[in-house]
Coordinates of C-alpha atoms in Angstrom, one line a residue:
X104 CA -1.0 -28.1 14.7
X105 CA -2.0 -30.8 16.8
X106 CA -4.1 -33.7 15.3
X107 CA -5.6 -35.3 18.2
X108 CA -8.0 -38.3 18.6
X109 CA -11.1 -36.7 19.9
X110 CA -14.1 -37.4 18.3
X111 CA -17.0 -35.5 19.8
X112 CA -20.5 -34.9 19.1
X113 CA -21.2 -31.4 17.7
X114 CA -25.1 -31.6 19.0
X115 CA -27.3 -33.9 20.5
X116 CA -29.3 -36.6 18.6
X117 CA -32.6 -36.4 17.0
X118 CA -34.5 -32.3 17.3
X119 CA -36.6 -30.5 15.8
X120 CA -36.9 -29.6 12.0
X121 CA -36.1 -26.0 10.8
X122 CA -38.7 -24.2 10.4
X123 CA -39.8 -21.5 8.2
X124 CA -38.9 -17.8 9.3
X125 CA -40.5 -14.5 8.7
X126 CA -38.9 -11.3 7.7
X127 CA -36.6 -11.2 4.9
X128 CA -35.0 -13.2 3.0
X129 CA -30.9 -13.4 3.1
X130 CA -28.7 -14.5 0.2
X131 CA -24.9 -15.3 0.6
X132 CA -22.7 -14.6 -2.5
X133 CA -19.4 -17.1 -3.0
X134 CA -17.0 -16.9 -5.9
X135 CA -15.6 -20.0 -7.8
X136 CA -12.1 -19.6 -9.6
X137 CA -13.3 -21.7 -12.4
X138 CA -16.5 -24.0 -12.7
X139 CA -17.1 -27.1 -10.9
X140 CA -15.9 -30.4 -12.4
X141 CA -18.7 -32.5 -11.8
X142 CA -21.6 -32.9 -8.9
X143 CA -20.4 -36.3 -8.5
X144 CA -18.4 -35.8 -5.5
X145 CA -17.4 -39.2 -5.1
X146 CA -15.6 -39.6 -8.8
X147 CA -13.6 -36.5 -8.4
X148 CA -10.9 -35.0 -6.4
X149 CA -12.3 -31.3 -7.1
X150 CA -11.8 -28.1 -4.8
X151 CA -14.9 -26.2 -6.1
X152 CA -16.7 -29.6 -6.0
X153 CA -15.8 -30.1 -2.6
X154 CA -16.8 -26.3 -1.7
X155 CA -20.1 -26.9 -3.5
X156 CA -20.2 -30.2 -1.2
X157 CA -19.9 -28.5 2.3
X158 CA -23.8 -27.0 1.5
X159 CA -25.5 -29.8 -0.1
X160 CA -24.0 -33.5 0.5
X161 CA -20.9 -32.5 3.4
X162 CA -18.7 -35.1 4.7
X163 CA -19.1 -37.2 7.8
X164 CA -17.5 -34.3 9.8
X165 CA -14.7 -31.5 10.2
X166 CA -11.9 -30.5 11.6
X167 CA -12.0 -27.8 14.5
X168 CA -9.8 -24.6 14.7
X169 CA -7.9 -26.9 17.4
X170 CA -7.3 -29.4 15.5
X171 CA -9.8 -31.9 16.8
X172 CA -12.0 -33.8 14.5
X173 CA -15.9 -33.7 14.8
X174 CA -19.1 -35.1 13.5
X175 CA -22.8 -33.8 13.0
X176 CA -23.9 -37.3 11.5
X177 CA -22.0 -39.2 14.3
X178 CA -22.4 -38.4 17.5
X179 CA -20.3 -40.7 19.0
X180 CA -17.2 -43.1 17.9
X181 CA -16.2 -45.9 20.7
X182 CA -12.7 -47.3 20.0
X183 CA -12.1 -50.8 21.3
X184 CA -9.7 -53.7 20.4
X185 CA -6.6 -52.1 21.1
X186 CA -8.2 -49.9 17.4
X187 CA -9.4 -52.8 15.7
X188 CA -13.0 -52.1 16.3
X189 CA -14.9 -49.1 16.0
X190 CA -18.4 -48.5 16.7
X191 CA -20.5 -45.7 15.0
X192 CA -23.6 -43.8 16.5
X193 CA -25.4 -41.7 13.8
X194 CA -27.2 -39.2 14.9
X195 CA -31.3 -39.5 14.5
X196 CA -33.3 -37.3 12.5
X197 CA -31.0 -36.5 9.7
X198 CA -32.8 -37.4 6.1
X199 CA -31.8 -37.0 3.0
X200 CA -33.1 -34.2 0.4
X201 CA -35.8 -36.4 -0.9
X202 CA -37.1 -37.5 2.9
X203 CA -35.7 -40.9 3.5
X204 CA -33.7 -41.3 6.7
X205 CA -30.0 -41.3 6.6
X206 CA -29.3 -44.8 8.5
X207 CA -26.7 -47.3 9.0
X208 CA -27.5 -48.6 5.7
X209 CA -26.2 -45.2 4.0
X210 CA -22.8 -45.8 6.0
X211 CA -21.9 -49.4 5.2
X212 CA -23.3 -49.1 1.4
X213 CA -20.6 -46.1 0.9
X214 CA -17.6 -47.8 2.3
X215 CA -18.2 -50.5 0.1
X216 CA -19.2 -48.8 -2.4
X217 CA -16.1 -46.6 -3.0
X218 CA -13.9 -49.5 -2.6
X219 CA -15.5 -51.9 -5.2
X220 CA -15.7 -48.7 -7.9
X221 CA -11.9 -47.6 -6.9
X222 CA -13.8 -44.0 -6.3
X223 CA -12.0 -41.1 -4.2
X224 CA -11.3 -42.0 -0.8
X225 CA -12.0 -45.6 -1.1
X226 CA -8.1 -46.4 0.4
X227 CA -10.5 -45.4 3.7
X228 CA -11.5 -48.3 3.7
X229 CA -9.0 -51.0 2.8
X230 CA -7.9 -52.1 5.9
X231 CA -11.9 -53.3 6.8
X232 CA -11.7 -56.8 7.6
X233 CA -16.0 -56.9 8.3
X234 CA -18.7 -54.8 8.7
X235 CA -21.9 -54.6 10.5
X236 CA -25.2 -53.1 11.3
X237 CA -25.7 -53.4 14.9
X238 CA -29.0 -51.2 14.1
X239 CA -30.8 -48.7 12.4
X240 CA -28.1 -45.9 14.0
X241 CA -25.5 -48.0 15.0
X242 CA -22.6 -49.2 12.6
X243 CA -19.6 -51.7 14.0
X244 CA -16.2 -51.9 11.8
X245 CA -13.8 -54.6 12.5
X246 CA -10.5 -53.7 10.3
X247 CA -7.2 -56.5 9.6
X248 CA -5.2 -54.2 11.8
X249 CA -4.9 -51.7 14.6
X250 CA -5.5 -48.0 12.8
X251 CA -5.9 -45.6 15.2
X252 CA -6.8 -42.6 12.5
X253 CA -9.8 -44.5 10.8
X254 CA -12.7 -42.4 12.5
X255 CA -10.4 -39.0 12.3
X256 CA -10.1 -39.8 8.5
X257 CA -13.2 -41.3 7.8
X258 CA -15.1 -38.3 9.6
X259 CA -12.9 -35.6 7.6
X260 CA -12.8 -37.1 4.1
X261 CA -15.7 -39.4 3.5
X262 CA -19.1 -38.3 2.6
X263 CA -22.0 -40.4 2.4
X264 CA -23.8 -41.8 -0.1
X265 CA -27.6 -42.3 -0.4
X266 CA -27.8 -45.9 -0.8
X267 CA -31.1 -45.9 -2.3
X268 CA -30.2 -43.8 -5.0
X269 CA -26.8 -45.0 -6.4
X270 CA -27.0 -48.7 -5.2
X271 CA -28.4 -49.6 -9.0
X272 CA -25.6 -47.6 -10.6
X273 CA -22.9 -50.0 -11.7
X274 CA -20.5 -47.3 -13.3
X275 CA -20.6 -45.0 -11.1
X276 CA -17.7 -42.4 -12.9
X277 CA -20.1 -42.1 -16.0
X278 CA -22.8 -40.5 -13.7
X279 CA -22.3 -36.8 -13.5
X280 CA -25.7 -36.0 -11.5
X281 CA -26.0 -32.4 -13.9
X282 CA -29.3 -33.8 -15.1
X283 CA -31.1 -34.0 -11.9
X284 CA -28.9 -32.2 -9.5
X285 CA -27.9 -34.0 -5.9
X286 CA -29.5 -36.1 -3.1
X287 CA -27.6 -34.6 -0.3
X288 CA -27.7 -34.5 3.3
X289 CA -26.5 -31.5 4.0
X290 CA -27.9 -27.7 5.0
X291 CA -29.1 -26.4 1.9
X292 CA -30.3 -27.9 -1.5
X293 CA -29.4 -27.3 -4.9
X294 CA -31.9 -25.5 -7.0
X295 CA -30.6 -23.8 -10.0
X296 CA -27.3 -24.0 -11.9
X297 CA -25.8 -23.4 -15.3
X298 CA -22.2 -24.8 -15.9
X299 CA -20.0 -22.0 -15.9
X300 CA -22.4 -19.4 -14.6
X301 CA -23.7 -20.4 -11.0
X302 CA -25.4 -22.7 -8.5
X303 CA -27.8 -21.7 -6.0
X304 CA -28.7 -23.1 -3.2
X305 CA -32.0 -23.1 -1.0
X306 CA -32.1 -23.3 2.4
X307 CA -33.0 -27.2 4.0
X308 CA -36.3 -27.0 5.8
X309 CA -35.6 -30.7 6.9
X310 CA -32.2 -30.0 8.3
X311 CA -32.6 -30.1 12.3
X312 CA -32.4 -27.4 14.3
X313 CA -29.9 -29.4 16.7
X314 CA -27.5 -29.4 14.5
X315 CA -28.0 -25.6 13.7
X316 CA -29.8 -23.2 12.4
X317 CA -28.4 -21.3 9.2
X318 CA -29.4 -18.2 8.8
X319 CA -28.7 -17.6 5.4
X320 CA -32.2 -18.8 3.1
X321 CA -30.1 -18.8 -0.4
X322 CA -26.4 -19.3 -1.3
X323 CA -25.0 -18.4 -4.9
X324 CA -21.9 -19.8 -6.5
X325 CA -21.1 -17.4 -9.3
X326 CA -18.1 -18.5 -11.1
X327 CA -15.5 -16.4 -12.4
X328 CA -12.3 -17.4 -14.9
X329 CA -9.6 -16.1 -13.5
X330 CA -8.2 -14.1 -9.9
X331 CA -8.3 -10.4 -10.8
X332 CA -11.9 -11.3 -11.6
X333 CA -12.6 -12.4 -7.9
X334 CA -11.0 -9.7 -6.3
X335 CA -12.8 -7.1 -8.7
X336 CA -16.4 -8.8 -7.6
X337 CA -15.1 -9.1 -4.0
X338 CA -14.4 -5.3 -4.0
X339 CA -17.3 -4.4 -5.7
X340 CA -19.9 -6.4 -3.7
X341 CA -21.0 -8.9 -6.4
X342 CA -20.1 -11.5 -4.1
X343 CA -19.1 -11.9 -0.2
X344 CA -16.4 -14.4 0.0
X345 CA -14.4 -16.5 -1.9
X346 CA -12.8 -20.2 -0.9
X347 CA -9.7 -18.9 -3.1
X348 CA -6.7 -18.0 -1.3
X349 CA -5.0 -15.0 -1.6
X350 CA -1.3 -13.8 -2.7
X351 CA -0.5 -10.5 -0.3
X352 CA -0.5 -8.5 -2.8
X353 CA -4.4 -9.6 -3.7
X354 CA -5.0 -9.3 0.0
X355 CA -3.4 -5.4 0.4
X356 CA -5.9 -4.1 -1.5
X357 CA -8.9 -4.9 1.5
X358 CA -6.2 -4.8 4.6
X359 CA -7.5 -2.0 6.4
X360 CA -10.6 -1.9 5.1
X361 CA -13.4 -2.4 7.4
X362 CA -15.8 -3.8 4.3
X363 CA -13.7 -6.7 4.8
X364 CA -12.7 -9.4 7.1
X365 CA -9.5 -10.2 6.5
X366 CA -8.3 -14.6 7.9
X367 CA -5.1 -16.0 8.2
X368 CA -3.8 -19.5 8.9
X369 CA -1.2 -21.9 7.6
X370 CA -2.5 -24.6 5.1
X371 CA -2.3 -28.6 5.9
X372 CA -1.6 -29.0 2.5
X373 CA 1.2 -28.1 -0.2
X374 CA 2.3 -28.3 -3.4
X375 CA 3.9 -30.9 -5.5
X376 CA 5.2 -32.0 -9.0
X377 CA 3.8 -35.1 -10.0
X378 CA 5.5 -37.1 -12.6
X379 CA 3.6 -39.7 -15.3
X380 CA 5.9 -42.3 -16.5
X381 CA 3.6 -44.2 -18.2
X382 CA 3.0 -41.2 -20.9
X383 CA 7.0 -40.0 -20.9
X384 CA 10.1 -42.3 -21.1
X385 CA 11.6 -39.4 -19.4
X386 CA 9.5 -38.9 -16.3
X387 CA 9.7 -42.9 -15.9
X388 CA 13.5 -42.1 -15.6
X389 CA 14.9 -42.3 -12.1
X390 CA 17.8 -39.9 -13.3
X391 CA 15.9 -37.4 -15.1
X392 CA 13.4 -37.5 -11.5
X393 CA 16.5 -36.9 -9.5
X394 CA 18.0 -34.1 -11.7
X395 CA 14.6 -32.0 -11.6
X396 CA 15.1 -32.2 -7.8
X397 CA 18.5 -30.9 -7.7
X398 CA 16.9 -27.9 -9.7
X399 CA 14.3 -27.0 -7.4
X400 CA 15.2 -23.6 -5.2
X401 CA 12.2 -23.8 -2.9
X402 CA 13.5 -20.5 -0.8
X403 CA 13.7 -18.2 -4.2
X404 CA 10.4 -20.2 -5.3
X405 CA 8.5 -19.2 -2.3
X406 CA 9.7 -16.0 -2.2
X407 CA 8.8 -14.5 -5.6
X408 CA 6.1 -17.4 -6.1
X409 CA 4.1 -16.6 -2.9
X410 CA 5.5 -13.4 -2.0
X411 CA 7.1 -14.9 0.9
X412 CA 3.9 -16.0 2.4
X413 CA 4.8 -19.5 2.6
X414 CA 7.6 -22.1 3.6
X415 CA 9.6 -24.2 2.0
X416 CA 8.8 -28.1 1.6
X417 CA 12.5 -30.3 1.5
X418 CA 10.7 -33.7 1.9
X419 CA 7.5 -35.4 1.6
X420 CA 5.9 -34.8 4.6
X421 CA 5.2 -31.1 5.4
X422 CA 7.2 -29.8 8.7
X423 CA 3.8 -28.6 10.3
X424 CA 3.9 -32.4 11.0
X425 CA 6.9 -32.4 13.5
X426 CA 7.1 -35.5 15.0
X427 CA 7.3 -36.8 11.1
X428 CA 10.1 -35.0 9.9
X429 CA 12.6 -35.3 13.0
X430 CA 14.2 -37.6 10.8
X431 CA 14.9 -35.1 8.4
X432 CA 14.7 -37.6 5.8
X433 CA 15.0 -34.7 2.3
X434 CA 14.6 -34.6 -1.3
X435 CA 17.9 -34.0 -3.4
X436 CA 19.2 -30.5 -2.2
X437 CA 19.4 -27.7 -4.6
X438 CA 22.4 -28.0 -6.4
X439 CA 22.6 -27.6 -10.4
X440 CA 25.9 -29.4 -11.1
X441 CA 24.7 -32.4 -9.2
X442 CA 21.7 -32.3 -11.5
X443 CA 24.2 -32.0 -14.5
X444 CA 26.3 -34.7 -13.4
X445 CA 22.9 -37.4 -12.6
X446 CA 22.2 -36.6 -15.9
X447 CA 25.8 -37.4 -17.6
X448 CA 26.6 -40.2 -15.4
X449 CA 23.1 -41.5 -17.0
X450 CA 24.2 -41.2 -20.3
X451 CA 22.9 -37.8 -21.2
X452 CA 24.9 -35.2 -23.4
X453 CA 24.1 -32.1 -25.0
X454 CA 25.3 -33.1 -28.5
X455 CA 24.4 -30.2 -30.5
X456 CA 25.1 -26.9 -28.0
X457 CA 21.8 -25.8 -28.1
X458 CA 21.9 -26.3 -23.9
X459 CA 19.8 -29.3 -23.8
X460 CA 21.0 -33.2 -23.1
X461 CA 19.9 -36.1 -25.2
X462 CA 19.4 -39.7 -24.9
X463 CA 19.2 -42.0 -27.6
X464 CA 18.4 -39.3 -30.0
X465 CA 16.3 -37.8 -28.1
X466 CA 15.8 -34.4 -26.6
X467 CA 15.2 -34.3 -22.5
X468 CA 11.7 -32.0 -23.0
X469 CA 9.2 -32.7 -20.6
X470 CA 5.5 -31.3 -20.6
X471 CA 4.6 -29.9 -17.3
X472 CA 1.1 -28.9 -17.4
X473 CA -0.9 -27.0 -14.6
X474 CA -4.0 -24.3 -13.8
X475 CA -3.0 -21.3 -15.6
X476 CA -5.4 -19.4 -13.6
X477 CA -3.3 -19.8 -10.6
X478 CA -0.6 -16.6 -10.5
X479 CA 1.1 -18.4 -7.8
X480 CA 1.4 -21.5 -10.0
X481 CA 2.4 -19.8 -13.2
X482 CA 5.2 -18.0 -11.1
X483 CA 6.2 -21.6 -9.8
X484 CA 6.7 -23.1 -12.5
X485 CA 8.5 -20.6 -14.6
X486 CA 11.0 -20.2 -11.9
X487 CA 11.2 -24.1 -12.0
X488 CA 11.5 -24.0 -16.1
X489 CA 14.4 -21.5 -15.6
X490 CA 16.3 -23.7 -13.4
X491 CA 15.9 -27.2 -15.0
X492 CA 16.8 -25.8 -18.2
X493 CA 20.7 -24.7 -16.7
X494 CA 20.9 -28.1 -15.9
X495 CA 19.9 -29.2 -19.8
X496 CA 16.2 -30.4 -19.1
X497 CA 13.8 -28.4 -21.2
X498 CA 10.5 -28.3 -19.5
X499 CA 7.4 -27.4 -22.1
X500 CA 5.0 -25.6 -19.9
X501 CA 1.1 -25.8 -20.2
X502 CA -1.2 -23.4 -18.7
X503 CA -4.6 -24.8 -18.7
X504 CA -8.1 -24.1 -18.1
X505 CA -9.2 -25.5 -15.1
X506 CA -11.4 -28.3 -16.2
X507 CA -9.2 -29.1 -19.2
X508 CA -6.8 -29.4 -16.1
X509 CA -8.8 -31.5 -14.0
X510 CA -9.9 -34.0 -16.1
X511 CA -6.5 -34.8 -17.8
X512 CA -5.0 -35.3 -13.7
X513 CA -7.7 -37.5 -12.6
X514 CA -9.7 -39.4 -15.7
X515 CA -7.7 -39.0 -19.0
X516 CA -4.0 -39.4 -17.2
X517 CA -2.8 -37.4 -19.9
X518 CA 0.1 -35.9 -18.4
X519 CA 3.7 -35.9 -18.9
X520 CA 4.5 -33.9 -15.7
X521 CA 1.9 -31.6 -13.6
X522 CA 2.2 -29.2 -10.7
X523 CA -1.0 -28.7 -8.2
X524 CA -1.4 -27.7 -4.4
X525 CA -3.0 -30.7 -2.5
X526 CA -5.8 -28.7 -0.4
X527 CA -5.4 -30.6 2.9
X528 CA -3.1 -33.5 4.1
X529 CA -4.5 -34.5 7.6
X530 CA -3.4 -37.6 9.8
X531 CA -0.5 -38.1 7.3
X532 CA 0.4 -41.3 9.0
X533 CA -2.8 -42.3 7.5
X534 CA -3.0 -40.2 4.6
X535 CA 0.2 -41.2 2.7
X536 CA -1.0 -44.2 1.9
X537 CA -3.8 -42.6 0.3
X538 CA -1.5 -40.9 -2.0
X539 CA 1.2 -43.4 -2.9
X540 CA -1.2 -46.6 -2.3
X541 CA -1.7 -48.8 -5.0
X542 CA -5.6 -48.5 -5.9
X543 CA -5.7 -45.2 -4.4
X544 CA -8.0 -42.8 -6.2
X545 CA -5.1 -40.0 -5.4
X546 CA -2.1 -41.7 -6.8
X547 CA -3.1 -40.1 -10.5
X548 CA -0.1 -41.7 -12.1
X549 CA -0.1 -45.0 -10.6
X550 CA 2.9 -45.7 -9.4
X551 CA 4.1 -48.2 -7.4
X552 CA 6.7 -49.3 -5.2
X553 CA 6.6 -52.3 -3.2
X554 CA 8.2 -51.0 -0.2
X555 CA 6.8 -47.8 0.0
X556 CA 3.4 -49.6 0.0
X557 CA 4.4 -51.9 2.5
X558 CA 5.6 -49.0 5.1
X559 CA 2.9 -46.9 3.8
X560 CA 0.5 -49.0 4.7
X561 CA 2.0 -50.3 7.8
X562 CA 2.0 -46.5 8.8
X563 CA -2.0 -46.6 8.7
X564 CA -2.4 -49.8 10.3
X565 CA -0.4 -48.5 13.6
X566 CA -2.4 -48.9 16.9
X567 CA -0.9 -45.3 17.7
X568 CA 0.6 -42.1 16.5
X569 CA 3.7 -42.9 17.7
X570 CA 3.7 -46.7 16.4
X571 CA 3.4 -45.3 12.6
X572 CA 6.7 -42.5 13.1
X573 CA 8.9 -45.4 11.4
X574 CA 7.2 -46.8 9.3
X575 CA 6.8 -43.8 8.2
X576 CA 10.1 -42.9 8.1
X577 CA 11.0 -46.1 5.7
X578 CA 8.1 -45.0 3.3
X579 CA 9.5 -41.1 3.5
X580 CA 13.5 -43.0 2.3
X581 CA 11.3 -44.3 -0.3
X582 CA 10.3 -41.5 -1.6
X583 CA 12.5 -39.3 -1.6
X584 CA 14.5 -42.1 -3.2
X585 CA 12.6 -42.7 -6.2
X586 CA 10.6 -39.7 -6.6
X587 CA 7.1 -40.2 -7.4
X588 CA 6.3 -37.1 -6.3
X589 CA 8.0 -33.7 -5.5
X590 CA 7.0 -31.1 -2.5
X591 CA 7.4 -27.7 -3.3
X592 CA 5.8 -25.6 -0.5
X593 CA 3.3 -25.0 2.2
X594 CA 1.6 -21.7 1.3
X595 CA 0.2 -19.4 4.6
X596 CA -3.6 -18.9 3.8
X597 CA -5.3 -15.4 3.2
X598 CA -8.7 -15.3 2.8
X599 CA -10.6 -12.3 2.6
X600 CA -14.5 -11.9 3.0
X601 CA -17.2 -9.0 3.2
X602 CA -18.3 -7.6 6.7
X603 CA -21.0 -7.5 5.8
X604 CA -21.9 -10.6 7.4
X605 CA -20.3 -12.5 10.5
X606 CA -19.6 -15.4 12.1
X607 CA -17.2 -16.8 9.8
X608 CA -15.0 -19.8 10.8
X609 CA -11.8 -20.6 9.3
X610 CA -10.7 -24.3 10.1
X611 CA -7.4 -25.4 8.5
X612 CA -8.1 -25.9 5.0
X613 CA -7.5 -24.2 1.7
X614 CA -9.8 -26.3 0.3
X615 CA -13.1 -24.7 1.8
X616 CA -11.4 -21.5 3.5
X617 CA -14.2 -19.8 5.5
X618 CA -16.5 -21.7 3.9
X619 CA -17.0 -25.1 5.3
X620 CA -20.3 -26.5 6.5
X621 CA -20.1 -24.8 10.1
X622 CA -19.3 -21.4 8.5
X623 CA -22.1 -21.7 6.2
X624 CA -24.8 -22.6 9.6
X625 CA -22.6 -20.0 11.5
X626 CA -22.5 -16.9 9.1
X627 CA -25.3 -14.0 9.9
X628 CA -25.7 -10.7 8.3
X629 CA -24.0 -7.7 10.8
X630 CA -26.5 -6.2 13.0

């Protein structure tokens, strides 16, 4: 995959407004494993929020199937200073739900915005030295240092906010937006919803025409608990798609089918254990870190996890990023007497026979919580829980419902140990500093190391791609030195949808699948 640095317009500034069509009317059906978290994008790092997001309030723009990175709000990104100045051009005619424009004062409102309140994303922003409207469509940002991913970033992960709406709001994580639904900017507004039922959506009659036409008047979210409920709606017709990624053995069921449309890809993203040592003396052990990586057998993982439809992770960038792992700089290598002797050599013993170490009187037992609805997690971690325990670690696992999930990884922090799949790591130079920075909204457990935020950071303040290979390379040694964080694999994507309809786009995300903003204008019943 090659993440380049084009920035292009997707249409033309300014057009005309939608307008109102005859004939009738045409409803597209999407499942949700699980219910949304919030419809507060900006307080929460939510997959189904983030689907729900690509209808009614998307981000500033999209990757391509090529890898490029685009923009329907921006039509055009100059890059001057060597990087350390980027001009904005929003596009005209673009208003938010309740008919005021969107305008410069929407972009420079959300940048600082996010940073003050610590919200998701706000790293986005740290290395903004000033900013300034030039006019009512024209933003300038001068940043401390050269950063030549801050548009490619910005465009894919930041959405706007309506300025005159949350500009009063001082705590912004209390505001949910349940009670009167969202100001967005995107295709389609919200209309209806019932937590834990559906959301439907209505189609824009604002939204310009130059930045395309949807054909579909009415989108419904209907949300279901767990996967064999998704496939049983897909197969039945109760809905047309899902964002949720399939296992093959999900996916044989519609191969060969010509109900169904039938996408594959590899994912950008991958999954990880995450360790909390502020709320276990053990996951704040360095030993007890390294141990649980000698235990981890990605090949045997990925093969009875994801049925083989995936690749193994060894370090902390994924190896669809080749120029970043040349180094092969690698977690601790599978091993289970290494893991026994980091352990011993720390002072652990298994004191009683009953196959697990102590400390200070103490078992080693770990809670490792995760979505329970997830088969491909549930295999993971079992597999993982096997393992550790040869080595004398006794890992307590915790299948959760997906909200319970959610809000203990992102607001509560109550979490010993979790496993999750990170949807989409783009620009990594860039993006690892959103996961290991400081502040950063992503970096749940909030650890810190001063060097790996020095390279980290230095990594994102590079004037080119190939400026930010080393210090990326020092913040990789740090890692895989002190373990904040453990990869486990890169899944392929399935996604499977209804033929029904056409004109489905799959860009390379497992966050939104075939269902990002440009499907969603793009889609059309089959003539």
């Amino acid at each position: 995959m090659e993440l380049g640095l084009a920035v292009a317009a997707a249409a033309a500034s300014g057009g005309a407004m939608s307008q109102p069509r005859s004939g009738s009317s045409v409803t597209f059906r999407i499942g949700l494993l699980g219910d949304v978290q919030t419809l507060n994008f900006w307080a929460s790092n939510d997959v189904n929020g983030a689907l729900l997001q690509e209808a009614v309030m998307p981000r500033y723009g999209y990757m391509d199937e090529n890898g490029n990175f685009k923009s329907r709000f921006i039509h055009k990104v100059e890059i001057k200073d060597g990087a350390r100045t980027f001009v904005l051009h929003l596009t005209a005619g673009v208003k938010w739900h309740d008919g005021v424009a969107f305008s410069a004062d929407d972009v420079i409102f959300t940048g600082e915005y996010l940073v003050k309140h610590k919200l998701f994303q706000n790293t986005r922003f740290s290395n903004v030295a000033s900013v300034r409207k030039i006019d009512d469509l024209t933003v300038e940002y001068k940043l401390k240092a050269p950063q030549v991913g801050f548009a490619n970033v910005m465009l894919f992960w930041v959405a706007p906010m309506p300025k005159h709406r949350w500009e009063k709001i001082e705590d912004p994580k209390t505001v949910s937006d349940d009670a009167q639904g969202v100001t967005g900017l995107g295709p389609f507004k919200l209309t209806e919803w019932k937590k834990g039922q559906h959301y439907i959506f209505s189609r824009n009659p604002d939204w310009p025409d130059a930045l395309g036409t949807p054909t579909i008047d009415r989108l419904v979210y209907r949300v279901y608990k767990d996967e064999n409920s998704i496939v049983l709606a897909l197969r039945t017709g109760e809905i047309d798609a899902t964002s949720r990624q399939f296992l093959p053995s999900m996916a044989a069921q519609f191969r060969n089918n010509r109900a169904y449309n039938i996408f594959e890809s590899q994912s950008p993203g991958y999954s990880y254990i995450g360790f909390n040592g502020k709320k276990s003396e053990f996951a704040a052990d360095l030993a007890v870190r390294k141990a649980i990586a000698h235990c981890i057998d990605r090949p045997k993982i990925v093969k009875l996890a994801l049925e083989g439809n995936g690749i193994p992770m060894p370090g902390p960038v994924s190896p669809i990023y080749k120029d970043f792992v040349r180094s092969k700089i690698e977690y601790p290598a599978f091993d289970i007497e290494a893991a026994k002797k980091v352990l011993r050599d720390a002072g652990y013993a298994d004191s009683d026979g009953d196959g697990i170490v102590e400390k200070g009187g103490k078992k080693l037992s770990i809670k490792m919580m995760y979505e329970g609805s997830r088969n491909d997690y549930d295999k993971s971690v079992r597999i993982i829980k096997e393992d550790t325990r040869r080595a004398g670690i006794e890992l307590v696992l915790e299948p959760l419902d997906r909200q319970v999930y959610i809000d203990r990884q992102s607001k509560t922090k109550e979490y010993e140990m979790l496993f999750v799949q990170w949807g989409a790591i783009i620009a990594v130079y860039d993006s690892f500093y959103n996961l290991f920075g400081k502040d950063s909204f992503l970096n749940y457990s909030g650890f810190f190391d001063p060097e790996l935020e020095k390279w980290a950071k230095e990594a994102k303040e590079s004037a080119s791609i190939a400026d930010s290979i080393k210090p990326m390379d020092e913040a990789q040694k740090v890692v895989v030195s002190q373990i904040p964080t453990l990869a486990i694999w890169v899944p392929n994507l399935i996604f499977v949808t209804s033929a029904k309809f056409e004109g489905y786009l799959q860009y390379p995300s497992s966050s939104n699948g075939t269902i990002s903003m440009s499907s969603l204008l793009n889609i059309k019943p089959r003539k």
